[in-house]
Amino acid sequence: MFEERFGTAPAGTWSAPGRVNLIGEHTDYNDGFVLPFAIQHRTHVALRIRDDGVIRVASTFDDETVELGLDDLTDVFPARRDEVAEWARYPLGVAWALRELAGEQAGSLTGVDLAFASNVPVGAGLSSSAAIEGATAVALAETWALDLDRTVLARAGRTAENEAVGAPTGIMDQMASMLGRADAATFLDCRSLEVEVVDLGFAAAGLEIVVIDTGVSHSHATGGYGERRAACERGAALMGVSALRDLGVDDLPRAAELMDDVTFRRVRHVVTENQRVIDTVRLLREAGPAAIGDLLVASHGSMRDDFEISVPELDTAVEAALSAGAVGARMTGGGFGGAAIALVAHDRVKQVTDAATAAFEASGFSAPTIFTVAPSDGAHRD
Ligand code: GLA
């Protein structure tokens, strides 16, 4: 594709993965805990240096090639972002964020041609956007010889997402894509950005993670996601803390007295979910992955009833998986659509797949897309 679009061969290719979140949903922007892992689906970018200050991006998402002067990035983002094709806001937003971080070098950065191809399902809640951002960040940081660590690159991705795209998301997806490790999850403290690698040992335990993509697409740039975030901030303010991370389950009775029922349930989800992440990490270490099923199920119930971000298709996927013998199941990602994950014994994957497919058919939903994912390495040069 690079040769077709740009008429010459690239200098190299880089890639970054999507992710599933094992547990810890809507906790990241509350300074809390998350436990995602990178998956084998990746976005690849081919890059060639130009001898001018122009950046061009092409992708399999669109026939159009988008071109901007590097010096123009600061005028375009964030004020005039609507003038840029939507998919191109992700890579160009990362270029803008990195250029801002480049300090004195900003004026002398070389132009680049970039071509993207991805097999991360879009709109499935598997962070196709973090994969584009991560691939762009590692490719540009190396090409521009910027001395930035992976946490800073992840933050550049989140800046692109927040400011260049306009989705008020947290840091989880970018950190998972940047720091993923095969066979392990990334236990992230979203306040300090400290990371611990937690071995998952799915294969040794004879377990698989099955993704049930409902096909219900969602956008976090509009509507429910931002509303949930605002409710969390309201709840934290009423409790006199800077973020819900500062509350524990013991604080919930007082919260119930101080706020309306909806805000309280939003708060209760976040507070109990943080505890579930900590409990999951402990159980993984002490007892292995077969022990975490109940926590996954409790997480889903909390998102369905307290945070109210599930949809009937996700509930159906979770119930079908559990009834077919999954160890645990929950929706993953921001909600309002996207995918559910199920932790399933290797020899039950077919039953779970068949049960979910049949349940969708019986409910009159479009057929889900079902596949297994493996915890994989994060962003790198290919
Ligand atoms: C989306 C966001 C993340 C996180 C999740 C919910 O994936 O991009 O930052 O908030 O939703 O856990």
PDB file of C-alpha atoms in Angstrom, residues 28-245:
ATOM      1  CA  ASP A  28      -8.628   4.992  34.656  1.00  0.00           C
ATOM      2  CA  TYR A  29      -9.911   8.585  34.536  1.00  0.00           C
ATOM      3  CA  ASN A  30     -10.733   8.263  38.245  1.00  0.00           C
ATOM      4  CA  ASP A  31      -7.006   7.793  39.013  1.00  0.00           C
ATOM      5  CA  GLY A  32      -7.738   4.123  39.788  1.00  0.00           C
ATOM      6  CA  PHE A  33      -6.502   0.663  38.749  1.00  0.00           C
ATOM      7  CA  VAL A  34      -6.824  -1.279  35.495  1.00  0.00           C
ATOM      8  CA  LEU A  35      -5.641  -4.680  34.264  1.00  0.00           C
ATOM      9  CA  PRO A  36      -5.634  -4.766  30.450  1.00  0.00           C
ATOM     10  CA  PHE A  37      -3.546  -6.886  28.094  1.00  0.00           C
ATOM     11  CA  ALA A  38      -2.397  -6.241  24.536  1.00  0.00           C
ATOM     12  CA  ILE A  39      -3.814  -8.613  21.911  1.00  0.00           C
ATOM     13  CA  GLN A  40      -2.392 -10.124  18.746  1.00  0.00           C
ATOM     14  CA  HIS A  41      -4.352  -7.758  16.494  1.00  0.00           C
ATOM     15  CA  ARG A  42      -2.108  -4.893  15.446  1.00  0.00           C
ATOM     16  CA  THR A  43      -1.936  -1.702  13.443  1.00  0.00           C
ATOM     17  CA  HIS A  44       1.155  -1.510  11.265  1.00  0.00           C
ATOM     18  CA  VAL A  45       2.649   1.672   9.886  1.00  0.00           C
ATOM     19  CA  ALA A  46       5.207   1.978   7.091  1.00  0.00           C
ATOM     20  CA  LEU A  47       7.298   5.139   7.136  1.00  0.00           C
ATOM     21  CA  ARG A  48       9.636   7.042   4.852  1.00  0.00           C
ATOM     22  CA  ILE A  49      11.480  10.248   5.666  1.00  0.00           C
ATOM     23  CA  ARG A  50      10.835  13.267   3.421  1.00  0.00           C
ATOM     24  CA  ASP A  51      13.305  16.056   2.873  1.00  0.00           C
ATOM     25  CA  ASP A  52      10.746  18.759   3.569  1.00  0.00           C
ATOM     26  CA  GLY A  53       8.539  19.579   6.558  1.00  0.00           C
ATOM     27  CA  VAL A  54       5.424  17.831   5.277  1.00  0.00           C
ATOM     28  CA  ILE A  55       3.600  14.904   6.890  1.00  0.00           C
ATOM     29  CA  ARG A  56       1.370  12.728   4.696  1.00  0.00           C
ATOM     30  CA  VAL A  57      -0.806   9.903   6.018  1.00  0.00           C
ATOM     31  CA  ALA A  58      -2.585   7.173   4.071  1.00  0.00           C
ATOM     32  CA  SER A  59      -4.510   4.163   5.353  1.00  0.00           C
ATOM     33  CA  THR A  60      -6.666   1.210   4.545  1.00  0.00           C
ATOM     34  CA  PHE A  61      -9.516   3.093   6.258  1.00  0.00           C
ATOM     35  CA  ASP A  62      -9.886   5.622   3.448  1.00  0.00           C
ATOM     36  CA  ASP A  63      -8.726   6.302  -0.135  1.00  0.00           C
ATOM     37  CA  GLU A  64      -7.804   9.847   0.711  1.00  0.00           C
ATOM     38  CA  THR A  65      -4.210  10.784   1.560  1.00  0.00           C
ATOM     39  CA  VAL A  66      -4.076  13.639   4.071  1.00  0.00           C
ATOM     40  CA  GLU A  67      -1.217  16.125   3.980  1.00  0.00           C
ATOM     41  CA  LEU A  68      -0.170  18.855   6.416  1.00  0.00           C
ATOM     42  CA  GLY A  69       2.927  20.942   7.071  1.00  0.00           C
ATOM     43  CA  LEU A  70       4.490  20.011  10.423  1.00  0.00           C
ATOM     44  CA  ASP A  71       4.496  23.712  11.277  1.00  0.00           C
ATOM     45  CA  ASP A  72       0.752  23.833  10.651  1.00  0.00           C
ATOM     46  CA  LEU A  73      -0.083  21.125  13.219  1.00  0.00           C
ATOM     47  CA  THR A  74      -0.275  23.693  16.033  1.00  0.00           C
ATOM     48  CA  ASP A  75      -2.819  25.771  14.090  1.00  0.00           C
ATOM     49  CA  VAL A  76      -4.973  22.782  13.245  1.00  0.00           C
ATOM     50  CA  PHE A  77      -5.067  21.092  16.662  1.00  0.00           C
ATOM     51  CA  PRO A  78      -7.236  21.367  18.555  1.00  0.00           C
ATOM     52  CA  ALA A  79      -9.151  24.407  17.236  1.00  0.00           C
ATOM     53  CA  ARG A  80      -9.557  23.406  13.586  1.00  0.00           C
ATOM     54  CA  ARG A  81      -9.491  19.615  13.978  1.00  0.00           C
ATOM     55  CA  ASP A  82     -12.848  19.291  12.173  1.00  0.00           C
ATOM     56  CA  GLU A  83     -11.068  20.196   8.911  1.00  0.00           C
ATOM     57  CA  VAL A  84      -9.054  16.924   9.082  1.00  0.00           C
ATOM     58  CA  ALA A  85     -10.559  13.582   7.998  1.00  0.00           C
ATOM     59  CA  GLU A  86     -11.628  11.790  11.165  1.00  0.00           C
ATOM     60  CA  TRP A  87      -9.283   8.781  10.971  1.00  0.00           C
ATOM     61  CA  ALA A  88      -6.323  11.072  10.207  1.00  0.00           C
ATOM     62  CA  ARG A  89      -6.847  13.000  13.460  1.00  0.00           C
ATOM     63  CA  TYR A  90      -5.347  10.030  15.342  1.00  0.00           C
ATOM     64  CA  PRO A  91      -1.909   9.875  13.653  1.00  0.00           C
ATOM     65  CA  LEU A  92      -1.688  13.606  12.963  1.00  0.00           C
ATOM     66  CA  GLY A  93      -2.782  14.270  16.545  1.00  0.00           C
ATOM     67  CA  VAL A  94       0.110  12.114  17.782  1.00  0.00           C
ATOM     68  CA  ALA A  95       2.519  13.966  15.466  1.00  0.00           C
ATOM     69  CA  TRP A  96       1.227  17.237  16.926  1.00  0.00           C
ATOM     70  CA  ALA A  97       1.571  15.990  20.530  1.00  0.00           C
ATOM     71  CA  LEU A  98       5.132  14.717  19.915  1.00  0.00           C
ATOM     72  CA  ARG A  99       6.128  17.934  18.189  1.00  0.00           C
ATOM     73  CA  GLU A 100       4.933  19.848  21.264  1.00  0.00           C
ATOM     74  CA  LEU A 101       7.157  17.569  23.386  1.00  0.00           C
ATOM     75  CA  ALA A 102      10.159  18.005  21.090  1.00  0.00           C
ATOM     76  CA  GLY A 103      11.107  21.375  22.600  1.00  0.00           C
ATOM     77  CA  GLU A 104      13.988  23.028  20.766  1.00  0.00           C
ATOM     78  CA  GLN A 105      14.006  20.276  18.156  1.00  0.00           C
ATOM     79  CA  ALA A 106      10.434  21.086  17.043  1.00  0.00           C
ATOM     80  CA  GLY A 107      11.479  23.423  14.231  1.00  0.00           C
ATOM     81  CA  SER A 108      13.931  20.940  12.682  1.00  0.00           C
ATOM     82  CA  LEU A 109      11.830  17.754  12.557  1.00  0.00           C
ATOM     83  CA  THR A 110      11.864  16.030   9.199  1.00  0.00           C
ATOM     84  CA  GLY A 111       8.726  15.389   7.161  1.00  0.00           C
ATOM     85  CA  VAL A 112       7.391  11.827   6.817  1.00  0.00           C
ATOM     86  CA  ASP A 113       5.078   9.708   4.708  1.00  0.00           C
ATOM     87  CA  LEU A 114       3.068   7.184   6.746  1.00  0.00           C
ATOM     88  CA  ALA A 115       0.797   4.371   5.551  1.00  0.00           C
ATOM     89  CA  PHE A 116      -1.371   2.443   8.024  1.00  0.00           C
ATOM     90  CA  ALA A 117      -2.929  -1.010   7.779  1.00  0.00           C
ATOM     91  CA  SER A 118      -4.772  -2.557  10.701  1.00  0.00           C
ATOM     92  CA  ASN A 119      -6.434  -5.804  11.664  1.00  0.00           C
ATOM     93  CA  VAL A 120      -7.755  -4.476  14.970  1.00  0.00           C
ATOM     94  CA  PRO A 121     -11.560  -4.561  14.660  1.00  0.00           C
ATOM     95  CA  VAL A 122     -12.861  -0.967  14.594  1.00  0.00           C
ATOM     96  CA  GLY A 123     -15.687  -0.001  16.957  1.00  0.00           C
ATOM     97  CA  ALA A 124     -15.413  -3.270  18.885  1.00  0.00           C
ATOM     98  CA  GLY A 125     -14.036  -1.737  22.072  1.00  0.00           C
ATOM     99  CA  LEU A 126     -10.614  -3.287  21.370  1.00  0.00           C
ATOM    100  CA  SER A 127      -8.789   0.047  21.120  1.00  0.00           C
ATOM    101  CA  SER A 128      -8.179   0.299  17.411  1.00  0.00           C
ATOM    102  CA  SER A 129      -7.509   3.974  18.095  1.00  0.00           C
ATOM    103  CA  ALA A 130      -4.795   3.298  20.692  1.00  0.00           C
ATOM    104  CA  ALA A 131      -3.182   0.924  18.167  1.00  0.00           C
ATOM    105  CA  ILE A 132      -2.916   3.689  15.543  1.00  0.00           C
ATOM    106  CA  GLU A 133      -1.670   6.125  18.153  1.00  0.00           C
ATOM    107  CA  GLY A 134       0.886   3.661  19.501  1.00  0.00           C
ATOM    108  CA  ALA A 135       2.235   2.718  16.080  1.00  0.00           C
ATOM    109  CA  THR A 136       2.538   6.387  15.141  1.00  0.00           C
ATOM    110  CA  ALA A 137       4.214   7.273  18.426  1.00  0.00           C
ATOM    111  CA  VAL A 138       6.947   4.615  18.264  1.00  0.00           C
ATOM    112  CA  ALA A 139       7.584   5.251  14.556  1.00  0.00           C
ATOM    113  CA  LEU A 140       7.880   9.023  14.915  1.00  0.00           C
ATOM    114  CA  ALA A 141       9.784   8.981  18.207  1.00  0.00           C
ATOM    115  CA  GLU A 142      12.462   6.752  16.671  1.00  0.00           C
ATOM    116  CA  THR A 143      12.570   8.622  13.356  1.00  0.00           C
ATOM    117  CA  TRP A 144      12.782  11.992  15.072  1.00  0.00           C
ATOM    118  CA  ALA A 145      15.263  10.652  17.662  1.00  0.00           C
ATOM    119  CA  LEU A 146      13.122  11.933  20.536  1.00  0.00           C
ATOM    120  CA  ASP A 147      14.323  10.705  23.913  1.00  0.00           C
ATOM    121  CA  LEU A 148      10.883   9.900  25.360  1.00  0.00           C
ATOM    122  CA  ASP A 149       9.991   6.847  27.428  1.00  0.00           C
ATOM    123  CA  ARG A 150       6.976   4.663  26.750  1.00  0.00           C
ATOM    124  CA  THR A 151       4.800   6.296  29.366  1.00  0.00           C
ATOM    125  CA  VAL A 152       5.339   9.674  27.705  1.00  0.00           C
ATOM    126  CA  LEU A 153       4.529   8.131  24.309  1.00  0.00           C
ATOM    127  CA  ALA A 154       1.317   6.703  25.782  1.00  0.00           C
ATOM    128  CA  ARG A 155       0.443  10.149  27.093  1.00  0.00           C
ATOM    129  CA  ALA A 156       1.031  11.627  23.644  1.00  0.00           C
ATOM    130  CA  GLY A 157      -1.507   9.101  22.349  1.00  0.00           C
ATOM    131  CA  ARG A 158      -4.024  10.144  24.969  1.00  0.00           C
ATOM    132  CA  THR A 159      -3.432  13.822  24.124  1.00  0.00           C
ATOM    133  CA  ALA A 160      -4.231  13.014  20.497  1.00  0.00           C
ATOM    134  CA  GLU A 161      -7.386  11.185  21.536  1.00  0.00           C
ATOM    135  CA  ASN A 162      -8.547  13.910  23.957  1.00  0.00           C
ATOM    136  CA  GLU A 163      -7.581  17.032  22.027  1.00  0.00           C
ATOM    137  CA  ALA A 164      -7.237  16.087  18.372  1.00  0.00           C
ATOM    138  CA  VAL A 165     -10.167  13.647  18.250  1.00  0.00           C
ATOM    139  CA  GLY A 166     -12.197  15.033  21.150  1.00  0.00           C
ATOM    140  CA  ALA A 167     -12.884  11.808  23.094  1.00  0.00           C
ATOM    141  CA  PRO A 168     -12.488  12.431  26.858  1.00  0.00           C
ATOM    142  CA  THR A 169     -10.885   9.032  27.504  1.00  0.00           C
ATOM    143  CA  GLY A 170      -8.308   7.933  30.090  1.00  0.00           C
ATOM    144  CA  ILE A 171      -4.784   6.507  29.701  1.00  0.00           C
ATOM    145  CA  MET A 172      -5.502   2.752  29.913  1.00  0.00           C
ATOM    146  CA  ASP A 173      -5.644   1.850  26.226  1.00  0.00           C
ATOM    147  CA  GLN A 174      -2.457   3.672  25.256  1.00  0.00           C
ATOM    148  CA  MET A 175      -0.512   2.222  28.199  1.00  0.00           C
ATOM    149  CA  ALA A 176      -1.711  -1.296  27.378  1.00  0.00           C
ATOM    150  CA  SER A 177      -0.725  -0.912  23.720  1.00  0.00           C
ATOM    151  CA  MET A 178       2.654   0.567  24.586  1.00  0.00           C
ATOM    152  CA  LEU A 179       3.633  -1.748  27.478  1.00  0.00           C
ATOM    153  CA  GLY A 180       1.968  -5.078  26.657  1.00  0.00           C
ATOM    154  CA  ARG A 181       3.899  -8.334  27.264  1.00  0.00           C
ATOM    155  CA  ALA A 182       3.180 -11.809  25.906  1.00  0.00           C
ATOM    156  CA  ASP A 183       1.295 -14.009  28.399  1.00  0.00           C
ATOM    157  CA  ALA A 184       0.907 -11.141  30.853  1.00  0.00           C
ATOM    158  CA  ALA A 185      -1.381  -8.277  31.781  1.00  0.00           C
ATOM    159  CA  THR A 186      -0.427  -4.702  32.618  1.00  0.00           C
ATOM    160  CA  PHE A 187      -1.468  -3.766  36.159  1.00  0.00           C
ATOM    161  CA  LEU A 188      -1.527  -0.005  36.014  1.00  0.00           C
ATOM    162  CA  ASP A 189      -1.982   2.561  38.738  1.00  0.00           C
ATOM    163  CA  CYS A 190      -3.524   5.381  36.712  1.00  0.00           C
ATOM    164  CA  ARG A 191      -2.502   8.011  39.277  1.00  0.00           C
ATOM    165  CA  SER A 192       1.232   7.304  39.478  1.00  0.00           C
ATOM    166  CA  LEU A 193       1.368   5.504  36.093  1.00  0.00           C
ATOM    167  CA  GLU A 194       3.394   2.797  37.841  1.00  0.00           C
ATOM    168  CA  VAL A 195       3.130  -0.549  36.101  1.00  0.00           C
ATOM    169  CA  GLU A 196       3.451  -4.125  37.301  1.00  0.00           C
ATOM    170  CA  VAL A 197       3.552  -7.036  34.887  1.00  0.00           C
ATOM    171  CA  VAL A 198       1.138  -9.747  36.056  1.00  0.00           C
ATOM    172  CA  ASP A 199       1.575 -13.233  34.597  1.00  0.00           C
ATOM    173  CA  LEU A 200      -1.706 -14.605  33.274  1.00  0.00           C
ATOM    174  CA  GLY A 201      -0.797 -18.217  32.621  1.00  0.00           C
ATOM    175  CA  PHE A 202      -3.938 -18.860  30.563  1.00  0.00           C
ATOM    176  CA  ALA A 203      -2.304 -21.530  28.404  1.00  0.00           C
ATOM    177  CA  ALA A 204      -0.866 -23.440  31.369  1.00  0.00           C
ATOM    178  CA  ALA A 205      -4.301 -23.426  33.013  1.00  0.00           C
ATOM    179  CA  GLY A 206      -5.959 -24.626  29.779  1.00  0.00           C
ATOM    180  CA  LEU A 207      -7.926 -21.380  29.484  1.00  0.00           C
ATOM    181  CA  GLU A 208      -8.678 -19.041  26.598  1.00  0.00           C
ATOM    182  CA  ILE A 209     -10.090 -15.548  26.370  1.00  0.00           C
ATOM    183  CA  VAL A 210     -12.950 -15.529  23.888  1.00  0.00           C
ATOM    184  CA  VAL A 211     -14.028 -12.173  22.452  1.00  0.00           C
ATOM    185  CA  ILE A 212     -17.672 -11.835  21.464  1.00  0.00           C
ATOM    186  CA  ASP A 213     -17.898  -8.706  19.313  1.00  0.00           C
ATOM    187  CA  THR A 214     -21.545  -7.655  19.307  1.00  0.00           C
ATOM    188  CA  GLY A 215     -21.148  -5.495  16.207  1.00  0.00           C
ATOM    189  CA  VAL A 216     -22.919  -2.674  18.064  1.00  0.00           C
ATOM    190  CA  SER A 217     -20.617   0.255  17.387  1.00  0.00           C
ATOM    191  CA  HIS A 218     -20.065   3.135  19.752  1.00  0.00           C
ATOM    192  CA  SER A 219     -18.170   6.397  19.916  1.00  0.00           C
ATOM    193  CA  HIS A 220     -16.637   7.886  23.039  1.00  0.00           C
ATOM    194  CA  ALA A 221     -16.451  11.361  21.485  1.00  0.00           C
ATOM    195  CA  THR A 222     -20.184  11.782  22.011  1.00  0.00           C
ATOM    196  CA  GLY A 223     -22.721  11.135  24.732  1.00  0.00           C
ATOM    197  CA  GLY A 224     -22.606   8.518  27.440  1.00  0.00           C
ATOM    198  CA  TYR A 225     -18.881   8.231  28.082  1.00  0.00           C
ATOM    199  CA  GLY A 226     -18.488  11.936  28.854  1.00  0.00           C
ATOM    200  CA  GLU A 227     -21.638  11.900  30.990  1.00  0.00           C
ATOM    201  CA  ARG A 228     -20.287   9.033  33.101  1.00  0.00           C
ATOM    202  CA  ARG A 229     -17.027  10.861  33.543  1.00  0.00           C
ATOM    203  CA  ALA A 230     -18.867  14.017  34.650  1.00  0.00           C
ATOM    204  CA  ALA A 231     -20.912  11.993  37.182  1.00  0.00           C
ATOM    205  CA  CYS A 232     -17.690  10.581  38.672  1.00  0.00           C
ATOM    206  CA  GLU A 233     -16.211  14.063  38.996  1.00  0.00           C
ATOM    207  CA  ARG A 234     -19.407  15.279  40.647  1.00  0.00           C
ATOM    208  CA  GLY A 235     -19.321  12.370  43.103  1.00  0.00           C
ATOM    209  CA  ALA A 236     -15.668  12.994  43.972  1.00  0.00           C
ATOM    210  CA  ALA A 237     -16.350  16.697  44.573  1.00  0.00           C
ATOM    211  CA  LEU A 238     -19.304  15.892  46.860  1.00  0.00           C
ATOM    212  CA  MET A 239     -17.067  13.555  48.865  1.00  0.00           C
ATOM    213  CA  GLY A 240     -14.304  16.158  49.055  1.00  0.00           C
ATOM    214  CA  VAL A 241     -11.661  14.057  47.282  1.00  0.00           C
ATOM    215  CA  SER A 242      -9.690  14.855  44.139  1.00  0.00           C
ATOM    216  CA  ALA A 243     -10.647  11.555  42.461  1.00  0.00           C
ATOM    217  CA  LEU A 244     -12.805   8.499  43.277  1.00  0.00           C
ATOM    218  CA  ARG A 245      -9.565   6.564  43.670  1.00  0.00           C
TER     219      ARG A 245
END
